[in-house]
Short mmCIF file of N, CA and C in Angstrom, two decimals:
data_model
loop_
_atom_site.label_atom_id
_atom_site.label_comp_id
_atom_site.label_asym_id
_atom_site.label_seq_id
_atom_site.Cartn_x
_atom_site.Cartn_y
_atom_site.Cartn_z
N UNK A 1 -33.18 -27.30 9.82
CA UNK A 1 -32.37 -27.40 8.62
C UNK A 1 -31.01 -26.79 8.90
N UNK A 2 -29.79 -27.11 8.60
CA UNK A 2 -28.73 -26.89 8.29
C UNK A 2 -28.04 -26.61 6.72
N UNK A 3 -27.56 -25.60 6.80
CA UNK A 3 -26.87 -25.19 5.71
C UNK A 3 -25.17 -25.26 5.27
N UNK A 4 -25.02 -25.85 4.66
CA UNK A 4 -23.10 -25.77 3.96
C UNK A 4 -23.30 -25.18 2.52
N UNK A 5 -22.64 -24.57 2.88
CA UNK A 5 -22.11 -23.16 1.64
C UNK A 5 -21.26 -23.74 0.50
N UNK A 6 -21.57 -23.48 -0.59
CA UNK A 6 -20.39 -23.89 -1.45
C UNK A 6 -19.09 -24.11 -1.49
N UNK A 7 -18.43 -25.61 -2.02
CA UNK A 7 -17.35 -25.42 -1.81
C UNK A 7 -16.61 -25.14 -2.84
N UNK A 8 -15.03 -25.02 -2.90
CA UNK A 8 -14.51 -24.93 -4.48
C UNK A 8 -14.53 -26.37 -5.16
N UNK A 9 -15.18 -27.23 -4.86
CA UNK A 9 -15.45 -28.24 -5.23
C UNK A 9 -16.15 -28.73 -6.33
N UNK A 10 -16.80 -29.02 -7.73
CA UNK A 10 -17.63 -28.97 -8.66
C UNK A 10 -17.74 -29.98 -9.08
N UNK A 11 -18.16 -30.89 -8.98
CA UNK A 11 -17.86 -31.94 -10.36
C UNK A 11 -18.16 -31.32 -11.86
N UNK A 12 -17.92 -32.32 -12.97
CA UNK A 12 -17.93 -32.33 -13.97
C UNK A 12 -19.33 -32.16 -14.49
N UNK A 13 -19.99 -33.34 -13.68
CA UNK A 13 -21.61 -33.41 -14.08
C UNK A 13 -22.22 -32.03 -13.68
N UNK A 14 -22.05 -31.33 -12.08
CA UNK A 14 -22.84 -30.72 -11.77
C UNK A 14 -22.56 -29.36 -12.71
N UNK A 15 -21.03 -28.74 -13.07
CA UNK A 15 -20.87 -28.02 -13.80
C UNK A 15 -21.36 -28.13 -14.72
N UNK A 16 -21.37 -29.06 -15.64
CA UNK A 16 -22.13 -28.93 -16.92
C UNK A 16 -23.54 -28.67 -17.07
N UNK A 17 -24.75 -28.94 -15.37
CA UNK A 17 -25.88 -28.89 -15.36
C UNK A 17 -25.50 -27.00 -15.29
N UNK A 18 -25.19 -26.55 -14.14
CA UNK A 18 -25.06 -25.06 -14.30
C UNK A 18 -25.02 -24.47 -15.68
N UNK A 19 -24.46 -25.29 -16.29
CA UNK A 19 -24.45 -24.36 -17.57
C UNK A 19 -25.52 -24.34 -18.24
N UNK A 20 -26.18 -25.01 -18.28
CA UNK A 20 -27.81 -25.14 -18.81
C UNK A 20 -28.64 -24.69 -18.09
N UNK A 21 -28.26 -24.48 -16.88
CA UNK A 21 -29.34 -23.67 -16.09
C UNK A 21 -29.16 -22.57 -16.63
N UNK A 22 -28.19 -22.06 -16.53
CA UNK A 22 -27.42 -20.91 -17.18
C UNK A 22 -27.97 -19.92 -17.91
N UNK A 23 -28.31 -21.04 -19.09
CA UNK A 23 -28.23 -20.95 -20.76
C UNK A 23 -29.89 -21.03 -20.47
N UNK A 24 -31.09 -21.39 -19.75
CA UNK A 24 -32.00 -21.19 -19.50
C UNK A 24 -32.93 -19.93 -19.04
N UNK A 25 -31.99 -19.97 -17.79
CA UNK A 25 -32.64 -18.82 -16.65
C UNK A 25 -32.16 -17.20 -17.81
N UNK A 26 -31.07 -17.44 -18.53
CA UNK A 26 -30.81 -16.34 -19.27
C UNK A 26 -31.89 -15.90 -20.59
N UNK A 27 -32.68 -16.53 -20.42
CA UNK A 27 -33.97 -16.38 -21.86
C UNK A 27 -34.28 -15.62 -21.35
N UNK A 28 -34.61 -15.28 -19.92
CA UNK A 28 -35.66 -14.12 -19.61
C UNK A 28 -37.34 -14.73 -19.54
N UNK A 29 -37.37 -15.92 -19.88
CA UNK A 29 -38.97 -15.93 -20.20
C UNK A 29 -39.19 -15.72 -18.58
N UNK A 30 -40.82 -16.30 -18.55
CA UNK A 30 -41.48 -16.04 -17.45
C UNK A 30 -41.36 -17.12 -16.45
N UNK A 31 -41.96 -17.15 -15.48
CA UNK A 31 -41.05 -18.14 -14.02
C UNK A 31 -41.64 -19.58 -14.63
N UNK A 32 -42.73 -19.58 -14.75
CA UNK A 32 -43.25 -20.90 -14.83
C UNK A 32 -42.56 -21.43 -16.03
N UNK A 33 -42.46 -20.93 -17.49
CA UNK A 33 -41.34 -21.35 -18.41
C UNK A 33 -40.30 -21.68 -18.02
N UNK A 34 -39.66 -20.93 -17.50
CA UNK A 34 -38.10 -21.02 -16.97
C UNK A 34 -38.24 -21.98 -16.33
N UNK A 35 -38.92 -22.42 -15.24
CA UNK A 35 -39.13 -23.54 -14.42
C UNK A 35 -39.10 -24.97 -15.60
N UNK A 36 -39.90 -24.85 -15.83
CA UNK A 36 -39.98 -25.99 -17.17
C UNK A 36 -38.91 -26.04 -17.74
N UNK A 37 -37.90 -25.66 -18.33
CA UNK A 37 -36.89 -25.70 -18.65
C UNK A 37 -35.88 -25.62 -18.08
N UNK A 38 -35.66 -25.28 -16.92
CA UNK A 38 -34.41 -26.14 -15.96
C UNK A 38 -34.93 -27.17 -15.30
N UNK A 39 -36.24 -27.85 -15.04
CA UNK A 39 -36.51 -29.03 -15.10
C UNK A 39 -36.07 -30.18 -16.16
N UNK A 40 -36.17 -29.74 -17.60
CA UNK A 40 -35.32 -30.46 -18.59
C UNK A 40 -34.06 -31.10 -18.36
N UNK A 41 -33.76 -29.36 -18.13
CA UNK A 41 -32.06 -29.79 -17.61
C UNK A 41 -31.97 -30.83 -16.89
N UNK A 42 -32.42 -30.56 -15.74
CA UNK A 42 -32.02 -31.63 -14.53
C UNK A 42 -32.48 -32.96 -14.93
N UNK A 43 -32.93 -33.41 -15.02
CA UNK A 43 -33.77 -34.89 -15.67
C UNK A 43 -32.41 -35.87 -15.71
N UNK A 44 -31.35 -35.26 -16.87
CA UNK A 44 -30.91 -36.33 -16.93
C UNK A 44 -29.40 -36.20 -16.24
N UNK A 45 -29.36 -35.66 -15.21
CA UNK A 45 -28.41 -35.55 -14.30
C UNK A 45 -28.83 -36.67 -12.89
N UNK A 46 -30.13 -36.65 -12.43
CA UNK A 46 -30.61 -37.30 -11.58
C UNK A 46 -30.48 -38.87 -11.65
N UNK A 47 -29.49 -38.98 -10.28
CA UNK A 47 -29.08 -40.50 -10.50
C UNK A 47 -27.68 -40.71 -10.50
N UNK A 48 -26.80 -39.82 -11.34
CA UNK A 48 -25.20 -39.86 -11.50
C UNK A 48 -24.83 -40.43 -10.37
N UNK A 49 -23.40 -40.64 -10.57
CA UNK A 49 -23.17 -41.44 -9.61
C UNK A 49 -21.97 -40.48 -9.07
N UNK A 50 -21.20 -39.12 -9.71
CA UNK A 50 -20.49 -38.55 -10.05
C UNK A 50 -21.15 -37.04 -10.00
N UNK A 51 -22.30 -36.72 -9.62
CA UNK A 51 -22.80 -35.83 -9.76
C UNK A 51 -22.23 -34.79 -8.29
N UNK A 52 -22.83 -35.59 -7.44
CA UNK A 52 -21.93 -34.61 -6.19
C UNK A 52 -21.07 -35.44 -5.61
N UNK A 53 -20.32 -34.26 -4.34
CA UNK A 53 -19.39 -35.55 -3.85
C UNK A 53 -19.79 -36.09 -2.43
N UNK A 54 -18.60 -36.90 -1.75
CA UNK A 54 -19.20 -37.21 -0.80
C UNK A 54 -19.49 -36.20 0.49
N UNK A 55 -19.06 -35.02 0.39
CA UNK A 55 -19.07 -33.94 1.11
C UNK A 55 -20.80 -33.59 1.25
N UNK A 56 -21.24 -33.37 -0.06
CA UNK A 56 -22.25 -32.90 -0.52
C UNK A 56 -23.39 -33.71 -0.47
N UNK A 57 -23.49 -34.84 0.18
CA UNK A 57 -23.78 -36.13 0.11
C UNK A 57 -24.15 -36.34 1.45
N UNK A 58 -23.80 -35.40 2.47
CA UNK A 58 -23.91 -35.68 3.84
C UNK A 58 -25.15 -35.27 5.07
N UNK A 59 -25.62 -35.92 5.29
CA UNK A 59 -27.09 -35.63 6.30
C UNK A 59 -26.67 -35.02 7.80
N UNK A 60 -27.84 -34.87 8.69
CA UNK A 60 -27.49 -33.72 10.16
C UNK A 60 -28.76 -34.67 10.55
N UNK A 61 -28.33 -35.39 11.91
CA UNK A 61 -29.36 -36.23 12.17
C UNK A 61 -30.26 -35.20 13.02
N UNK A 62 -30.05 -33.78 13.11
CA UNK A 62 -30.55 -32.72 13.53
C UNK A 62 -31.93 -32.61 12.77
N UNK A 63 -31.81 -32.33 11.74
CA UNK A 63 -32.60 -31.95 10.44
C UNK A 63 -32.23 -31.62 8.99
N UNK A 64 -33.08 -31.93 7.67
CA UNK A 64 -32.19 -32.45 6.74
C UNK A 64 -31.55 -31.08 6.61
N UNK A 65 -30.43 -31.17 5.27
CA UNK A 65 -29.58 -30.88 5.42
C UNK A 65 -29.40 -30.15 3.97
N UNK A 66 -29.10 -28.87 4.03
CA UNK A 66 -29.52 -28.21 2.72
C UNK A 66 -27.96 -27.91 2.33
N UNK A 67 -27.86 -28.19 0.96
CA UNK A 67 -26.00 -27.81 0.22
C UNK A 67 -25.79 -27.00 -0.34
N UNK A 68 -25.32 -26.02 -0.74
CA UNK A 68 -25.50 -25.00 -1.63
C UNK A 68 -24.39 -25.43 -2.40
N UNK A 69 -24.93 -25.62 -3.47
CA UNK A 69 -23.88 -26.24 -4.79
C UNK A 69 -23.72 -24.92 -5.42
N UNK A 70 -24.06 -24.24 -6.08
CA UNK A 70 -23.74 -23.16 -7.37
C UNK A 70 -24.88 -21.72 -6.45
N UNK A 71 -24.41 -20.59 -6.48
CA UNK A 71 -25.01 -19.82 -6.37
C UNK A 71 -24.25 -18.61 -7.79
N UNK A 72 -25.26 -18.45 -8.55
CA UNK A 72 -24.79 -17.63 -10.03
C UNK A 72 -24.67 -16.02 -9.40
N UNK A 73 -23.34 -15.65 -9.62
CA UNK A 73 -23.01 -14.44 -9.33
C UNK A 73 -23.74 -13.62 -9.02
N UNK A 74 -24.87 -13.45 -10.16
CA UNK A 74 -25.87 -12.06 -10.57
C UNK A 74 -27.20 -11.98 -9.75
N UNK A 75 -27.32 -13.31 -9.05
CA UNK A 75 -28.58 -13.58 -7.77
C UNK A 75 -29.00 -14.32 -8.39
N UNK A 76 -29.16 -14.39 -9.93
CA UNK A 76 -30.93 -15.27 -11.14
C UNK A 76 -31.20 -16.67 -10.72
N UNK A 77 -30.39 -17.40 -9.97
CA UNK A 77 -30.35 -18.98 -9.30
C UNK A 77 -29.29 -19.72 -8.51
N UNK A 78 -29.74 -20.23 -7.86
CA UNK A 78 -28.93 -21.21 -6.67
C UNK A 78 -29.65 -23.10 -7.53
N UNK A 79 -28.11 -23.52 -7.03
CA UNK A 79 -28.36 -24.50 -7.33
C UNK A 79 -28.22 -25.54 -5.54
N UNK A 80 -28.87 -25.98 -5.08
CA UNK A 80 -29.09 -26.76 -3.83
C UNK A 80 -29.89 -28.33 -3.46
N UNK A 81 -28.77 -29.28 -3.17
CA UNK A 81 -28.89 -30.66 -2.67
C UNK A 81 -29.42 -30.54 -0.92
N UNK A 82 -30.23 -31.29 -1.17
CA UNK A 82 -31.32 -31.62 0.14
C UNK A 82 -30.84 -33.27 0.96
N UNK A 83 -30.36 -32.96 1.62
CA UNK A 83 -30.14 -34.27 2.42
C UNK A 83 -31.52 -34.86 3.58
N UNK A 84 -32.06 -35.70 3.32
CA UNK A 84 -32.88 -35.87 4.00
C UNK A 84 -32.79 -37.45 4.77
N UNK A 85 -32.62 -37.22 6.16
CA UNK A 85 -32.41 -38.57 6.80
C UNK A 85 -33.31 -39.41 6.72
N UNK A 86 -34.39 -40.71 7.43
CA UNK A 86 -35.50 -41.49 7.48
C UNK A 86 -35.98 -40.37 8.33
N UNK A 87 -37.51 -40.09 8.14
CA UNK A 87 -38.55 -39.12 8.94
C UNK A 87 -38.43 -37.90 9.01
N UNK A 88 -37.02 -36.87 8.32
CA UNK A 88 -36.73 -35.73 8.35
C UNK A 88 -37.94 -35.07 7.37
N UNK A 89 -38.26 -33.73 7.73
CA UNK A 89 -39.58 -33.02 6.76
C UNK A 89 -39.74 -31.79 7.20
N UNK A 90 -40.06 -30.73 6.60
CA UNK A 90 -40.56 -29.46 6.41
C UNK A 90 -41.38 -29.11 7.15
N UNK A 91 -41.55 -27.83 7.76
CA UNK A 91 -42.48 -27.35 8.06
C UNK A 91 -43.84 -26.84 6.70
N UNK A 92 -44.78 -26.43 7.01
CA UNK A 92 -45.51 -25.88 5.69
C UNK A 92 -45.19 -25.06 5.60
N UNK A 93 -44.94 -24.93 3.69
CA UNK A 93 -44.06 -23.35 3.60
C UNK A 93 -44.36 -23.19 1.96
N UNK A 94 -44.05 -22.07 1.46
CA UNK A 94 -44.20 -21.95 0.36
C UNK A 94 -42.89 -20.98 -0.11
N UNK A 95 -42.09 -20.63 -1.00
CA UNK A 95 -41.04 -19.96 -1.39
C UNK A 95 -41.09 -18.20 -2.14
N UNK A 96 -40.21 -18.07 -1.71
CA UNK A 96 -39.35 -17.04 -2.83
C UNK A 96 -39.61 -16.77 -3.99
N UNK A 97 -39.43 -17.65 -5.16
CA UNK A 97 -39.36 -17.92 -6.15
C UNK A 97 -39.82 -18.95 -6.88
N UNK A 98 -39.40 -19.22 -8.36
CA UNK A 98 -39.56 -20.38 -8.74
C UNK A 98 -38.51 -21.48 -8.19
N UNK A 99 -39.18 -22.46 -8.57
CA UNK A 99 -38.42 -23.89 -8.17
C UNK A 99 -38.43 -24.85 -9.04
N UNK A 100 -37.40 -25.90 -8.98
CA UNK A 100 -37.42 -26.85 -9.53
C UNK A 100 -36.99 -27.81 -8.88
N UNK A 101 -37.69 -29.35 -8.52
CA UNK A 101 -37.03 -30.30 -7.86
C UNK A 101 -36.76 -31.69 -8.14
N UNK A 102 -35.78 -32.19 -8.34
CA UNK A 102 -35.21 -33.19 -8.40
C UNK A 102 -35.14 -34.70 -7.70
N UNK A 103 -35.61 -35.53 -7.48
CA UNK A 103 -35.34 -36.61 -6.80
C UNK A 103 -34.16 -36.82 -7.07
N UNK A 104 -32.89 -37.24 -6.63
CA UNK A 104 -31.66 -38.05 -7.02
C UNK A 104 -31.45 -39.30 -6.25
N UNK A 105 -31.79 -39.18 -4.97
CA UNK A 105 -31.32 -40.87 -4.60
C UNK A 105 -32.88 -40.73 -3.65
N UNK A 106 -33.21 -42.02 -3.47
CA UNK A 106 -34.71 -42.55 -2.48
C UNK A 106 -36.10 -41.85 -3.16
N UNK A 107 -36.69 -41.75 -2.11
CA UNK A 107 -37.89 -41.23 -2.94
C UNK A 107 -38.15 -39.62 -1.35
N UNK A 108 -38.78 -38.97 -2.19
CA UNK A 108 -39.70 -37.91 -1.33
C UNK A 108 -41.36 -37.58 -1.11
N UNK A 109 -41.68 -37.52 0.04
CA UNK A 109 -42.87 -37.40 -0.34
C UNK A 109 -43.29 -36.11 0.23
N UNK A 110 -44.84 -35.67 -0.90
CA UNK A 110 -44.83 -34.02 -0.62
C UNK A 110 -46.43 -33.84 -0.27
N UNK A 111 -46.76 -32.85 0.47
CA UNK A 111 -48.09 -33.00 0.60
C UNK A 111 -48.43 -31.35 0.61
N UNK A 112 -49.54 -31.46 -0.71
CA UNK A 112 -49.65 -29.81 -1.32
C UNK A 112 -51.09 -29.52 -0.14
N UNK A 113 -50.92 -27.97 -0.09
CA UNK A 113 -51.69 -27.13 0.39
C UNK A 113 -52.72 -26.01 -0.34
N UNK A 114 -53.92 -26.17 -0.08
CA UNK A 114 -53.91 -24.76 -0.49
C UNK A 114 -54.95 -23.89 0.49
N UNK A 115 -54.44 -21.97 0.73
CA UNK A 115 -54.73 -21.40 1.92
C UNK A 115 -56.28 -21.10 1.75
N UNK A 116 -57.09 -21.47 2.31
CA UNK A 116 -58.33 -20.68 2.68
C UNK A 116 -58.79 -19.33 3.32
N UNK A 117 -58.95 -18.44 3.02
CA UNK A 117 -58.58 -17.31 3.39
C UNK A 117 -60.08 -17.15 4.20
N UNK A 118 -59.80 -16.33 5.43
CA UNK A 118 -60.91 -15.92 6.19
C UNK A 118 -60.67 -15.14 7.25
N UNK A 119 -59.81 -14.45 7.21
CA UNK A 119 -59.60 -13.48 7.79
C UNK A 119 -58.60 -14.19 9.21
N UNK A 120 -59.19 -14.09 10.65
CA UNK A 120 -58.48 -14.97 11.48
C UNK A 120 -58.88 -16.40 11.60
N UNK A 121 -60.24 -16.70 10.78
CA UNK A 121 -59.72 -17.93 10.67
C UNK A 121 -59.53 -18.89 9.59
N UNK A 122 -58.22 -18.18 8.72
CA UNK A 122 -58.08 -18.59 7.62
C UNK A 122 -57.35 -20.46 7.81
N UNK A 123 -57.43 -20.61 6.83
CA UNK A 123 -56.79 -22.50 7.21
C UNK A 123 -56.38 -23.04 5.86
N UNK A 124 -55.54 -23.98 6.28
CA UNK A 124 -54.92 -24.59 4.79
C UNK A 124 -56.02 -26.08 5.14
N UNK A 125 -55.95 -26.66 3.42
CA UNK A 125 -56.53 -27.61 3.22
C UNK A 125 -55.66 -28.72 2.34
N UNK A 126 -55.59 -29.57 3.09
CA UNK A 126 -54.43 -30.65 1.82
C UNK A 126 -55.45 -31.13 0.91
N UNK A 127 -55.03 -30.84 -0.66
CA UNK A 127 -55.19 -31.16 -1.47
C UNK A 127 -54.49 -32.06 -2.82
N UNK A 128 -53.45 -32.72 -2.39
CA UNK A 128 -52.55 -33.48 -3.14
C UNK A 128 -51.56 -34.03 -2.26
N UNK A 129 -51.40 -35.19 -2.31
CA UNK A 129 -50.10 -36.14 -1.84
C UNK A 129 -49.41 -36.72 -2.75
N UNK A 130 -48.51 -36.25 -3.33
CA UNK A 130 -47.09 -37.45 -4.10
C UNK A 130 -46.00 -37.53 -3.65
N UNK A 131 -46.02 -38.85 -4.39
CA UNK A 131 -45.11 -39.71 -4.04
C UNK A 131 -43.83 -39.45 -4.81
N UNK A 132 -42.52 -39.14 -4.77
CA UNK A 132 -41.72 -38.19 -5.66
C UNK A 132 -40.51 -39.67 -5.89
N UNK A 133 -40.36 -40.41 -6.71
CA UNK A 133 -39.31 -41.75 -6.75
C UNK A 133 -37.83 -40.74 -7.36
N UNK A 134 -36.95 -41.58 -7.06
CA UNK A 134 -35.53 -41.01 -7.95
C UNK A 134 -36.13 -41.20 -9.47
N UNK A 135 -35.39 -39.84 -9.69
CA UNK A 135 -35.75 -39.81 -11.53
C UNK A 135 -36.92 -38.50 -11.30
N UNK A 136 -37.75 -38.58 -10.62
CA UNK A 136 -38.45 -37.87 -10.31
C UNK A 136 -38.17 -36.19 -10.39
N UNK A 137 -38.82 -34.89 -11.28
CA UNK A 137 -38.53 -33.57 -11.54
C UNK A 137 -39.91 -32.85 -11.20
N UNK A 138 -40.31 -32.22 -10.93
CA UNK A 138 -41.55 -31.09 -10.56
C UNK A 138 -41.40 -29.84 -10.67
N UNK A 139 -42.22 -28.80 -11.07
CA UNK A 139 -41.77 -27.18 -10.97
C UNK A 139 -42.69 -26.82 -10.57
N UNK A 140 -41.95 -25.25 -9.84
CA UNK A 140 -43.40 -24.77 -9.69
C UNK A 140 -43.19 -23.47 -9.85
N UNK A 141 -44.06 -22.38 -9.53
CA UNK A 141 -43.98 -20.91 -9.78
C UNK A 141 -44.68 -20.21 -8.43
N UNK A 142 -44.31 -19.21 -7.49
CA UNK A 142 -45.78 -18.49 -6.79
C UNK A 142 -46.41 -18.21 -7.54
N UNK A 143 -47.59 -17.37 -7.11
CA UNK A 143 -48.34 -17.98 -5.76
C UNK A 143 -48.83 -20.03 -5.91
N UNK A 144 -49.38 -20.44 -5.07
CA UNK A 144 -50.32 -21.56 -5.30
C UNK A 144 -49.00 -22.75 -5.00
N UNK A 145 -47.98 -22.47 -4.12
CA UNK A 145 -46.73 -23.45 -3.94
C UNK A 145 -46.49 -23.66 -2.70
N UNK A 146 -47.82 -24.24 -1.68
CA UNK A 146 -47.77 -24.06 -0.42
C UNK A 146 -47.32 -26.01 -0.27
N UNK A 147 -46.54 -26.16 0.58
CA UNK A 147 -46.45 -27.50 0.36
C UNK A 147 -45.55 -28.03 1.81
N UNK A 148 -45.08 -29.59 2.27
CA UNK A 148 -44.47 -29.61 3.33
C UNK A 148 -44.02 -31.09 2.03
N UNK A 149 -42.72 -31.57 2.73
CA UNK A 149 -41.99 -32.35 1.65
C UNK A 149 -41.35 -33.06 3.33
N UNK A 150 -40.90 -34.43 2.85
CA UNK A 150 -40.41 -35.35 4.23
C UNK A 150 -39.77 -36.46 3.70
N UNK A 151 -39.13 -37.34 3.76
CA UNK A 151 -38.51 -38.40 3.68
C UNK A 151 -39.09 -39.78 4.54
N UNK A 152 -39.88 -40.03 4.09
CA UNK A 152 -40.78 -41.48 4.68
C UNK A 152 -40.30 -42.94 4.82
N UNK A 153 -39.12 -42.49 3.46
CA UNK A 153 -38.43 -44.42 3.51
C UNK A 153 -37.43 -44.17 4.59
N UNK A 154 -36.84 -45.32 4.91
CA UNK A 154 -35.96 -45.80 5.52
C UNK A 154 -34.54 -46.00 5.48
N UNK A 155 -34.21 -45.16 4.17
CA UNK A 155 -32.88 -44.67 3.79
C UNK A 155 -32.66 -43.10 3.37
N UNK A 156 -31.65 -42.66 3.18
CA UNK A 156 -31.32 -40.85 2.55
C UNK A 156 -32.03 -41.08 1.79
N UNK A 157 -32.43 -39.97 1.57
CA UNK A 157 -33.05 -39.33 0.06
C UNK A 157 -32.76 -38.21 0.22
N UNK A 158 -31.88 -37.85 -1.55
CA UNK A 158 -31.44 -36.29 -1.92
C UNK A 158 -32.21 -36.05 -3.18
N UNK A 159 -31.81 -34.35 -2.56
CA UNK A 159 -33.10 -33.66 -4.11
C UNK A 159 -32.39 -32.75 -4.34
N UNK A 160 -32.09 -32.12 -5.37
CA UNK A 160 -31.54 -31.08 -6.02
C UNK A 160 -32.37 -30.57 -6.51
N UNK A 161 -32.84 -29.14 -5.93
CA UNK A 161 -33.39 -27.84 -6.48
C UNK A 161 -32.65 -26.99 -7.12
N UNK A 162 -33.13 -26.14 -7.30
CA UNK A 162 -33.09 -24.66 -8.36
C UNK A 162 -34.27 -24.16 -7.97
N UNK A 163 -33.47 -23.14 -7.48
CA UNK A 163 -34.52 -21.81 -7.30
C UNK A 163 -34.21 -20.66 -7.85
N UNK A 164 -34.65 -19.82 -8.17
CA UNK A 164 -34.46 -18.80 -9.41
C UNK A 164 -34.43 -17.28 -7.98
N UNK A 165 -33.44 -17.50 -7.04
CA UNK A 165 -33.32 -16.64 -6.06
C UNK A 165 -31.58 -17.01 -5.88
N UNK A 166 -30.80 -16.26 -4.88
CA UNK A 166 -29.67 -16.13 -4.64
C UNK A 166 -29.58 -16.80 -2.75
N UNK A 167 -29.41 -18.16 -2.93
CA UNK A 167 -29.59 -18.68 -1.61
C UNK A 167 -28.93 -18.39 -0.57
N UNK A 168 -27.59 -18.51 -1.12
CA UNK A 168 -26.45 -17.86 -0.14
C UNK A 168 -27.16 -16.61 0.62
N UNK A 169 -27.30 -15.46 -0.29
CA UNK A 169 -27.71 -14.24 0.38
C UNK A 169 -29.21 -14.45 1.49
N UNK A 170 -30.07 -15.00 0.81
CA UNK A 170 -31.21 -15.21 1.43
C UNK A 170 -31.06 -16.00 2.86
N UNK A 171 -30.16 -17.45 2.55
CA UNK A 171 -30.20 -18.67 3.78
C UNK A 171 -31.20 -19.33 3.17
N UNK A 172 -32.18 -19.42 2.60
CA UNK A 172 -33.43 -20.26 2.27
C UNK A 172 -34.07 -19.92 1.16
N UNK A 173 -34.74 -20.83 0.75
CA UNK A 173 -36.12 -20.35 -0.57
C UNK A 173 -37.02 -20.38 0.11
N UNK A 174 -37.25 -20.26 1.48
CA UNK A 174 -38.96 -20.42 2.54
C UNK A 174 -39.09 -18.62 2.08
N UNK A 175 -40.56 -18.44 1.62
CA UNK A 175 -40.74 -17.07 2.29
C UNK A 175 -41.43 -17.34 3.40
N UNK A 176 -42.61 -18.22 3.84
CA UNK A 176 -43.15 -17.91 4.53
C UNK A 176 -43.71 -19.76 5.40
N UNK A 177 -43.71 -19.53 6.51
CA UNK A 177 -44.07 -20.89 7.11
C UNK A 177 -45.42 -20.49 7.77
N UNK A 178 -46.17 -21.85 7.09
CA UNK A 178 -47.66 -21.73 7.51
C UNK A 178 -47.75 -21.79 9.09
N UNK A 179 -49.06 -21.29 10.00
CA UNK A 179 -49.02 -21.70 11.33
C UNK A 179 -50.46 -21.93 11.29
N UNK A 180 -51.11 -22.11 10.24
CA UNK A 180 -52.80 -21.41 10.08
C UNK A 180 -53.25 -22.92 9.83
N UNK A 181 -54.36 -23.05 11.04
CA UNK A 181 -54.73 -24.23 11.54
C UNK A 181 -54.96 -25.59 10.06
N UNK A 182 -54.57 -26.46 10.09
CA UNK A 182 -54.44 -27.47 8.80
C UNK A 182 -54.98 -28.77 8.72
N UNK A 183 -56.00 -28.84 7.67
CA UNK A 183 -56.69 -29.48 7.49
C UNK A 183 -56.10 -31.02 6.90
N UNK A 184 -55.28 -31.55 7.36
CA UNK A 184 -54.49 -32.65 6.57
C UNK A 184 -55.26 -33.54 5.99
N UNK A 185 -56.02 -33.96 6.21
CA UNK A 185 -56.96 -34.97 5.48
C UNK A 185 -57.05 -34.75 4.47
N UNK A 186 -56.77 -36.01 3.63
CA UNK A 186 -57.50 -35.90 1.86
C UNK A 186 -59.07 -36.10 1.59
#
């Protein structure tokens, strides 16, 4: 993954989503609420055509390609566009914080985990595959957010998250990347 840092750049659309994140993440409720409700937000931003620019818009045939659109002064959320080329994808990982994710252009696909604990030979087990189309919003909260996400079609696909962490400072919403032997089969 590659990272570009905010620019002084904003559109209109994406500013106005910040502000509802804003006006959200500032309730104070609890992660999984909060999640749900900057999921709202985003809904009907996904798709614009005006939403980011073409800067923000740009893939790393390296690996996809993470944007940092808005990082809110106080740490409470980053706002971040995912560039994902044909076949680009995640390691297994689970986050930081809460999340919220966005389809905006193609589709994503995600394949959930969950850890089996056993000491050394603990193991993940896939337990869910979706299929994520544009238009497409999901949240989630720790623990129970173990997951690997990839780009399967044959064109970009971008996603705009929110994570309820300070990305800039961090570099990532990964806390932790699985290595614990994986059961992929459904």
């Amino acid at each position: 993954m590659t990272t570009a840092y905010p620019s002084s750049r904003v559109t209109a659309p994406l500013g106005a989503f910040v502000d509802g994140v804003r006006e959200a993440v500032g309730r104070g409720l609890p992660p999984d609420v909060t999640a749900y409700l900057v999921g709202e937000r985003l809904a009907p931003f996904l798709g614009a055509p005006d939403l980011l620019t073409p800067a923000q818009r740009e893939g790393d045939p390296d690996g996809y390609r993470q944007h940092v659109l808005h990082a809110e002064p106080d740490g409470s959320f980053s706002v971040v566009a995912l560039v994902w080329l044909p076949g680009q994808r995640t390691a297994v990982h689970d986050h930081v914080s809460w999340c919220v994710t966005g389809v905006h252009e193609g589709e994503e696909h995600e394949r959930r985990y969950r850890l089996v604990p056993d000491g050394a030979a603990s193991r993940l087990v896939a337990v869910e595959d979706v299929i994520n189309p544009r238009g497409a919003v999901c949240g989630f909260a720790p623990p129970g957010d173990i997951h690997r996400v990839w780009n399967a079609c044959g064109t970009k696909a971008i996603s705009i998250h929110v994570y309820g962490a300070d990305i800039v400072r961090l570099g990532s919403s990964v806390r932790r990347v699985y290595e614990a032997p994986v059961a992929d089969e459904l």
